Amino acid sequence: MKKTLCVLLAVVMVFTLFACATPTTTDTSPSDPGTTDTDTSPSDPSTSDASPSSGGTMTAPESLTVGVSGGLGRFLSGLNPTESITGCDAVFDTVFRWDPIDKEVISNILSSWEWEDDNTFVMHMRDDVYFSNGENATAEDLVFSYLSHIERGSNYVNDAKLVVDECIARDTYTAQFKLEDPYSAFPYLRIYFLDKSWSQGLADGWDSEEWYRPVGSGPYSVEEWVNDSYMVLKSRGEDYWYKDEGPIVIDEMTIKSYPDQSTLYMALETGEVDLAGTVGSNDYATFMDNGGDGFDVTTTKTGSIDYFCFGFKTTDKFEDVRVREAIALGVKWDEVGVAAYGPFYSEAKSVASVINPDYIEVGTYEYNPERAMELLAEAGYGPDNPLTISTVSMQGPFYEDSFQIFEFYASQLGIVATCEFVDVSTAIGAWISPTGCDFNFWSMYGGCPGGLLTYSLGWVDNEMGVFFTHMTDPEFLRLYTQIKTATEDSVRSEATRELQQYAYDGFWRIPVSEETVAFGWRTDILTKDQVDRISITANHQLISRLALESFW
């Protein structure tokens, strides 16, 4: 029951965010899907005040203002109220982080790490890491940073299946983590580095108000925090331990919260903020039409893919490859993508994201309704015996618009497709039910570090979670298991490439669009190169990188 509730909580968090943050598309026609190339900035570089090629062309400001929408957040990750991901990045070091440009896992606080065996991950810390209270950080703090998630009911480390009693500090600066099963994505978990003695010394524990002004090892400390308004982060200056990339050059950062993306965009236009994460679809469309006066906007991929999923665990109707191929060929998936994402639509050409280091472009399915109807007839479906499929989904433009386009093309093939649109809780109840949905659209809105298929494909091999993302095909599961469990990079890389081709050839899942988000910045403060290097996903910027002299 505990595990089921954790899964439900995780899904609620993801899809509540999705429902709130997914753009509306009332200004976009689904009949012209190919007008937007979101792989590059839509603005003319010649109109920008800053060079787009290098982060070193600007001078670091003494202060920087970052705007976020949808709530400010605090500094205790994995609990409600949610954390400020951007603020946490400045106050804490992350044990590991994903570099969006070099496409690799990096760490400030670790000197090295390795898989000792398939179930044992070992981290070697630097001996010069210091928290803002002056305490030298040790492996005890490192182990605590992971296990505390289990203690407080967070779901951040659930997938790793840690063996708690065997996650220990071997010596002062070496930590051992034992896993029940091999889990190659362990270094991709976003875990903030906590001070164990400080955390355990709080009178009110995890409920303490001190979590709004925490002790951390990052380059900034919290100077001021005003609920639903703003926070002021002050440089630790010479007290900051990390000198490898130079001293801190931005003395103060302010993170301002705005009620919605449109209000945030107005703040970017007027210069009230220097960096805006994120820009909504309607404002982005306006920017593409008119450009920006003193500001620019760029897009980035989050590592997630929007998929059309066949509910193999809920119906046997898709076991016949001819049915899957018919649906793949009989729908204009680019129109589905444009209806859902508007100007953020970016055609997906694999089940893996382009940010995955092992991405291969396997292609898309060419619209061929005549062949689709032939395949359905071969599979035994026709006017007297139509293929009938149903699903349950959330209310809101994203799901409703996606289904409307899909249902139209399905009906042209003689397929009877229905969808009941309900509130979030009711929809999730159907999604985690083994009989709830014959098909559906799926995306991990929060983004997938490194674009790993371990994250983006959903609950492929799990008997819990969202059932319409489950797979039953033995070969698909074999390749996925290799990706999930291989501790050797070469094995995981080869399996990732094989699975992309296998998924395409067997019509096992239909990728629709890359998840894309937009960030805005003032061109007299930042360059596109700098924004690209700090932008991860919605409301998450690696602003601690901006702090260091080398970045400028």
CSV table of N, CA, C and O in Angstrom, one decimal, residues 297-349:
chain,number,residue,atom,x,y,z
A,297,VAL,N,14.6,35.1,-26.7
A,297,VAL,CA,14.0,33.8,-26.2
A,297,VAL,C,14.6,32.7,-27.0
A,297,VAL,O,14.8,32.7,-28.2
A,298,THR,N,14.9,31.6,-26.3
A,298,THR,CA,15.4,30.4,-26.9
A,298,THR,C,14.7,29.2,-26.3
A,298,THR,O,14.1,29.3,-25.3
A,299,THR,N,14.8,28.1,-27.0
A,299,THR,CA,14.1,26.9,-26.6
A,299,THR,C,15.2,25.8,-26.2
A,299,THR,O,16.3,25.8,-26.7
A,300,THR,N,14.7,24.8,-25.4
A,300,THR,CA,15.6,23.7,-25.1
A,300,THR,C,14.7,22.5,-25.0
A,300,THR,O,13.5,22.5,-24.6
A,301,LYS,N,15.3,21.3,-25.3
A,301,LYS,CA,14.6,20.0,-25.1
A,301,LYS,C,14.8,19.5,-23.7
A,301,LYS,O,15.9,19.7,-23.1
A,302,THR,N,13.7,19.0,-23.1
A,302,THR,CA,13.8,18.5,-21.7
A,302,THR,C,14.2,17.1,-21.6
A,302,THR,O,14.4,16.6,-20.5
A,303,GLY,N,14.3,16.3,-22.7
A,303,GLY,CA,14.7,14.9,-22.6
A,303,GLY,C,13.5,14.0,-22.6
A,303,GLY,O,13.6,12.8,-22.7
A,304,SER,N,12.2,14.6,-22.5
A,304,SER,CA,11.0,13.8,-22.6
A,304,SER,C,10.4,13.8,-24.0
A,304,SER,O,10.6,14.7,-24.8
A,305,ILE,N,9.6,12.7,-24.2
A,305,ILE,CA,8.9,12.6,-25.5
A,305,ILE,C,7.5,12.4,-25.2
A,305,ILE,O,7.1,11.7,-24.2
A,306,ASP,N,6.6,13.1,-26.0
A,306,ASP,CA,5.2,12.8,-26.0
A,306,ASP,C,4.9,11.6,-26.9
A,306,ASP,O,5.2,11.6,-28.0
A,307,TYR,N,4.4,10.5,-26.2
A,307,TYR,CA,4.1,9.3,-27.0
A,307,TYR,C,2.6,9.0,-27.1
A,307,TYR,O,1.9,9.3,-26.2
A,308,PHE,N,2.3,8.3,-28.1
A,308,PHE,CA,1.0,7.6,-28.2
A,308,PHE,C,1.3,6.2,-27.8
A,308,PHE,O,2.1,5.5,-28.3
A,309,CYS,N,0.6,5.7,-26.7
A,309,CYS,CA,0.9,4.4,-26.1
A,309,CYS,C,-0.2,3.5,-26.4
A,309,CYS,O,-1.4,3.8,-26.2
A,310,PHE,N,0.1,2.3,-26.8
A,310,PHE,CA,-0.8,1.2,-26.9
A,310,PHE,C,-0.9,0.5,-25.6
A,310,PHE,O,0.1,0.1,-25.0
A,311,GLY,N,-2.1,0.3,-25.1
A,311,GLY,CA,-2.3,-0.3,-23.8
A,311,GLY,C,-2.2,-1.8,-23.8
A,311,GLY,O,-3.2,-2.5,-23.6
A,312,PHE,N,-1.0,-2.3,-23.9
A,312,PHE,CA,-0.8,-3.8,-24.0
A,312,PHE,C,-1.2,-4.5,-22.7
A,312,PHE,O,-1.7,-5.7,-22.8
A,313,LYS,N,-1.1,-3.9,-21.6
A,313,LYS,CA,-1.5,-4.5,-20.3
A,313,LYS,C,-3.0,-4.4,-20.1
A,313,LYS,O,-3.5,-5.1,-19.1
A,314,THR,N,-3.7,-3.6,-20.8
A,314,THR,CA,-5.1,-3.5,-20.6
A,314,THR,C,-6.0,-4.1,-21.7
A,314,THR,O,-7.2,-4.2,-21.5
A,315,THR,N,-5.4,-4.4,-22.8
A,315,THR,CA,-6.2,-5.0,-23.9
A,315,THR,C,-5.2,-5.8,-24.8
A,315,THR,O,-4.1,-5.5,-24.9
A,316,ASP,N,-5.8,-6.8,-25.5
A,316,ASP,CA,-5.0,-7.6,-26.4
A,316,ASP,C,-5.2,-7.2,-27.8
A,316,ASP,O,-4.7,-7.8,-28.8
A,317,LYS,N,-5.9,-6.1,-28.1
A,317,LYS,CA,-6.2,-5.7,-29.4
A,317,LYS,C,-5.0,-5.2,-30.2
A,317,LYS,O,-5.0,-5.2,-31.4
A,318,PHE,N,-3.9,-4.8,-29.5
A,318,PHE,CA,-2.8,-4.3,-30.2
A,318,PHE,C,-1.6,-5.3,-30.3
A,318,PHE,O,-0.5,-5.0,-30.8
A,319,GLU,N,-1.9,-6.6,-29.9
A,319,GLU,CA,-0.9,-7.6,-30.1
A,319,GLU,C,-0.6,-7.9,-31.6
A,319,GLU,O,0.5,-8.3,-31.9
A,320,ASP,N,-1.6,-7.7,-32.4
A,320,ASP,CA,-1.5,-7.8,-33.8
A,320,ASP,C,-0.7,-6.6,-34.4
A,320,ASP,O,-1.2,-5.5,-34.4
A,321,VAL,N,0.5,-6.9,-34.9
A,321,VAL,CA,1.3,-5.8,-35.4
A,321,VAL,C,0.6,-5.0,-36.6
A,321,VAL,O,0.9,-3.8,-36.8
A,322,ARG,N,-0.3,-5.6,-37.3
A,322,ARG,CA,-1.0,-4.9,-38.4
A,322,ARG,C,-1.9,-3.8,-37.8
A,322,ARG,O,-2.1,-2.8,-38.5
A,323,VAL,N,-2.4,-4.0,-36.6
A,323,VAL,CA,-3.3,-3.0,-36.0
A,323,VAL,C,-2.4,-1.8,-35.6
A,323,VAL,O,-2.7,-0.6,-35.8
A,324,ARG,N,-1.2,-2.1,-35.0
A,324,ARG,CA,-0.3,-1.0,-34.6
A,324,ARG,C,0.2,-0.2,-35.8
A,324,ARG,O,0.2,1.0,-35.8
A,325,GLU,N,0.5,-0.9,-36.9
A,325,GLU,CA,1.0,-0.3,-38.1
A,325,GLU,C,-0.1,0.6,-38.7
A,325,GLU,O,0.2,1.7,-39.2
A,326,ALA,N,-1.3,0.1,-38.7
A,326,ALA,CA,-2.4,0.8,-39.3
A,326,ALA,C,-2.6,2.2,-38.6
A,326,ALA,O,-2.8,3.2,-39.2
A,327,ILE,N,-2.5,2.1,-37.2
A,327,ILE,CA,-2.7,3.4,-36.5
A,327,ILE,C,-1.5,4.3,-36.7
A,327,ILE,O,-1.6,5.5,-36.9
A,328,ALA,N,-0.3,3.7,-36.8
A,328,ALA,CA,0.9,4.5,-37.1
A,328,ALA,C,0.8,5.2,-38.5
A,328,ALA,O,1.2,6.4,-38.6
A,329,LEU,N,0.3,4.5,-39.5
A,329,LEU,CA,0.2,5.1,-40.8
A,329,LEU,C,-1.1,5.9,-41.1
A,329,LEU,O,-1.1,6.7,-42.0
A,330,GLY,N,-2.1,5.7,-40.3
A,330,GLY,CA,-3.4,6.3,-40.6
A,330,GLY,C,-3.7,7.6,-39.9
A,330,GLY,O,-4.8,8.1,-40.0
A,331,VAL,N,-2.7,8.1,-39.1
A,331,VAL,CA,-2.9,9.4,-38.4
A,331,VAL,C,-1.8,10.4,-38.8
A,331,VAL,O,-0.7,10.0,-38.9
A,332,LYS,N,-2.2,11.6,-39.0
A,332,LYS,CA,-1.2,12.6,-39.2
A,332,LYS,C,-0.7,13.1,-37.9
A,332,LYS,O,-1.3,14.0,-37.2
A,333,TRP,N,0.4,12.5,-37.4
A,333,TRP,CA,0.9,12.7,-36.1
A,333,TRP,C,1.4,14.1,-35.9
A,333,TRP,O,1.5,14.6,-34.8
A,334,ASP,N,1.9,14.7,-37.0
A,334,ASP,CA,2.3,16.1,-36.8
A,334,ASP,C,1.2,17.0,-36.5
A,334,ASP,O,1.4,18.0,-35.7
A,335,GLU,N,0.0,16.8,-37.0
A,335,GLU,CA,-1.2,17.6,-36.6
A,335,GLU,C,-1.5,17.4,-35.1
A,335,GLU,O,-1.9,18.3,-34.4
A,336,VAL,N,-1.4,16.1,-34.7
A,336,VAL,CA,-1.6,15.9,-33.2
A,336,VAL,C,-0.6,16.7,-32.4
A,336,VAL,O,-1.0,17.3,-31.4
A,337,GLY,N,0.6,16.7,-32.8
A,337,GLY,CA,1.7,17.4,-32.1
A,337,GLY,C,1.4,18.9,-32.1
A,337,GLY,O,1.6,19.6,-31.0
A,338,VAL,N,1.1,19.5,-33.2
A,338,VAL,CA,0.8,20.9,-33.2
A,338,VAL,C,-0.4,21.3,-32.4
A,338,VAL,O,-0.4,22.3,-31.7
A,339,ALA,N,-1.5,20.4,-32.4
A,339,ALA,CA,-2.6,20.7,-31.6
A,339,ALA,C,-2.3,20.7,-30.2
A,339,ALA,O,-2.8,21.5,-29.4
A,340,ALA,N,-1.4,19.9,-29.8
A,340,ALA,CA,-1.0,19.8,-28.3
A,340,ALA,C,-0.1,20.8,-27.9
A,340,ALA,O,-0.2,21.4,-26.8
A,341,TYR,N,0.9,21.1,-28.7
A,341,TYR,CA,2.1,22.0,-28.3
A,341,TYR,C,2.1,23.3,-29.0
A,341,TYR,O,2.9,24.2,-28.6
A,342,GLY,N,1.4,23.5,-30.1
A,342,GLY,CA,1.4,24.8,-30.7
A,342,GLY,C,2.8,25.2,-31.2
A,342,GLY,O,3.5,24.3,-31.8
A,343,PRO,N,3.3,26.4,-30.9
A,343,PRO,CA,4.7,26.8,-31.4
A,343,PRO,C,5.8,26.0,-30.8
A,343,PRO,O,6.9,26.0,-31.3
A,344,PHE,N,5.5,25.2,-29.7
A,344,PHE,CA,6.6,24.4,-29.1
A,344,PHE,C,6.7,23.0,-29.8
A,344,PHE,O,7.5,22.2,-29.4
A,345,TYR,N,5.9,22.7,-30.7
A,345,TYR,CA,5.9,21.4,-31.4
A,345,TYR,C,7.3,21.2,-32.0
A,345,TYR,O,7.8,22.0,-32.8
A,346,SER,N,7.9,20.0,-31.7
A,346,SER,CA,9.1,19.6,-32.4
A,346,SER,C,9.1,18.1,-32.7
A,346,SER,O,9.1,17.3,-31.8
A,347,GLU,N,9.0,17.8,-33.9
A,347,GLU,CA,8.7,16.4,-34.4
A,347,GLU,C,9.7,15.5,-33.8
A,347,GLU,O,10.9,15.6,-33.9
A,348,ALA,N,9.2,14.4,-33.1
A,348,ALA,CA,10.0,13.4,-32.6
A,348,ALA,C,10.3,12.3,-33.6
A,348,ALA,O,9.4,11.8,-34.2
A,349,LYS,N,11.6,12.0,-33.8
A,349,LYS,CA,12.0,11.0,-34.8
A,349,LYS,C,12.6,9.7,-34.2
A,349,LYS,O,13.3,9.0,-34.8
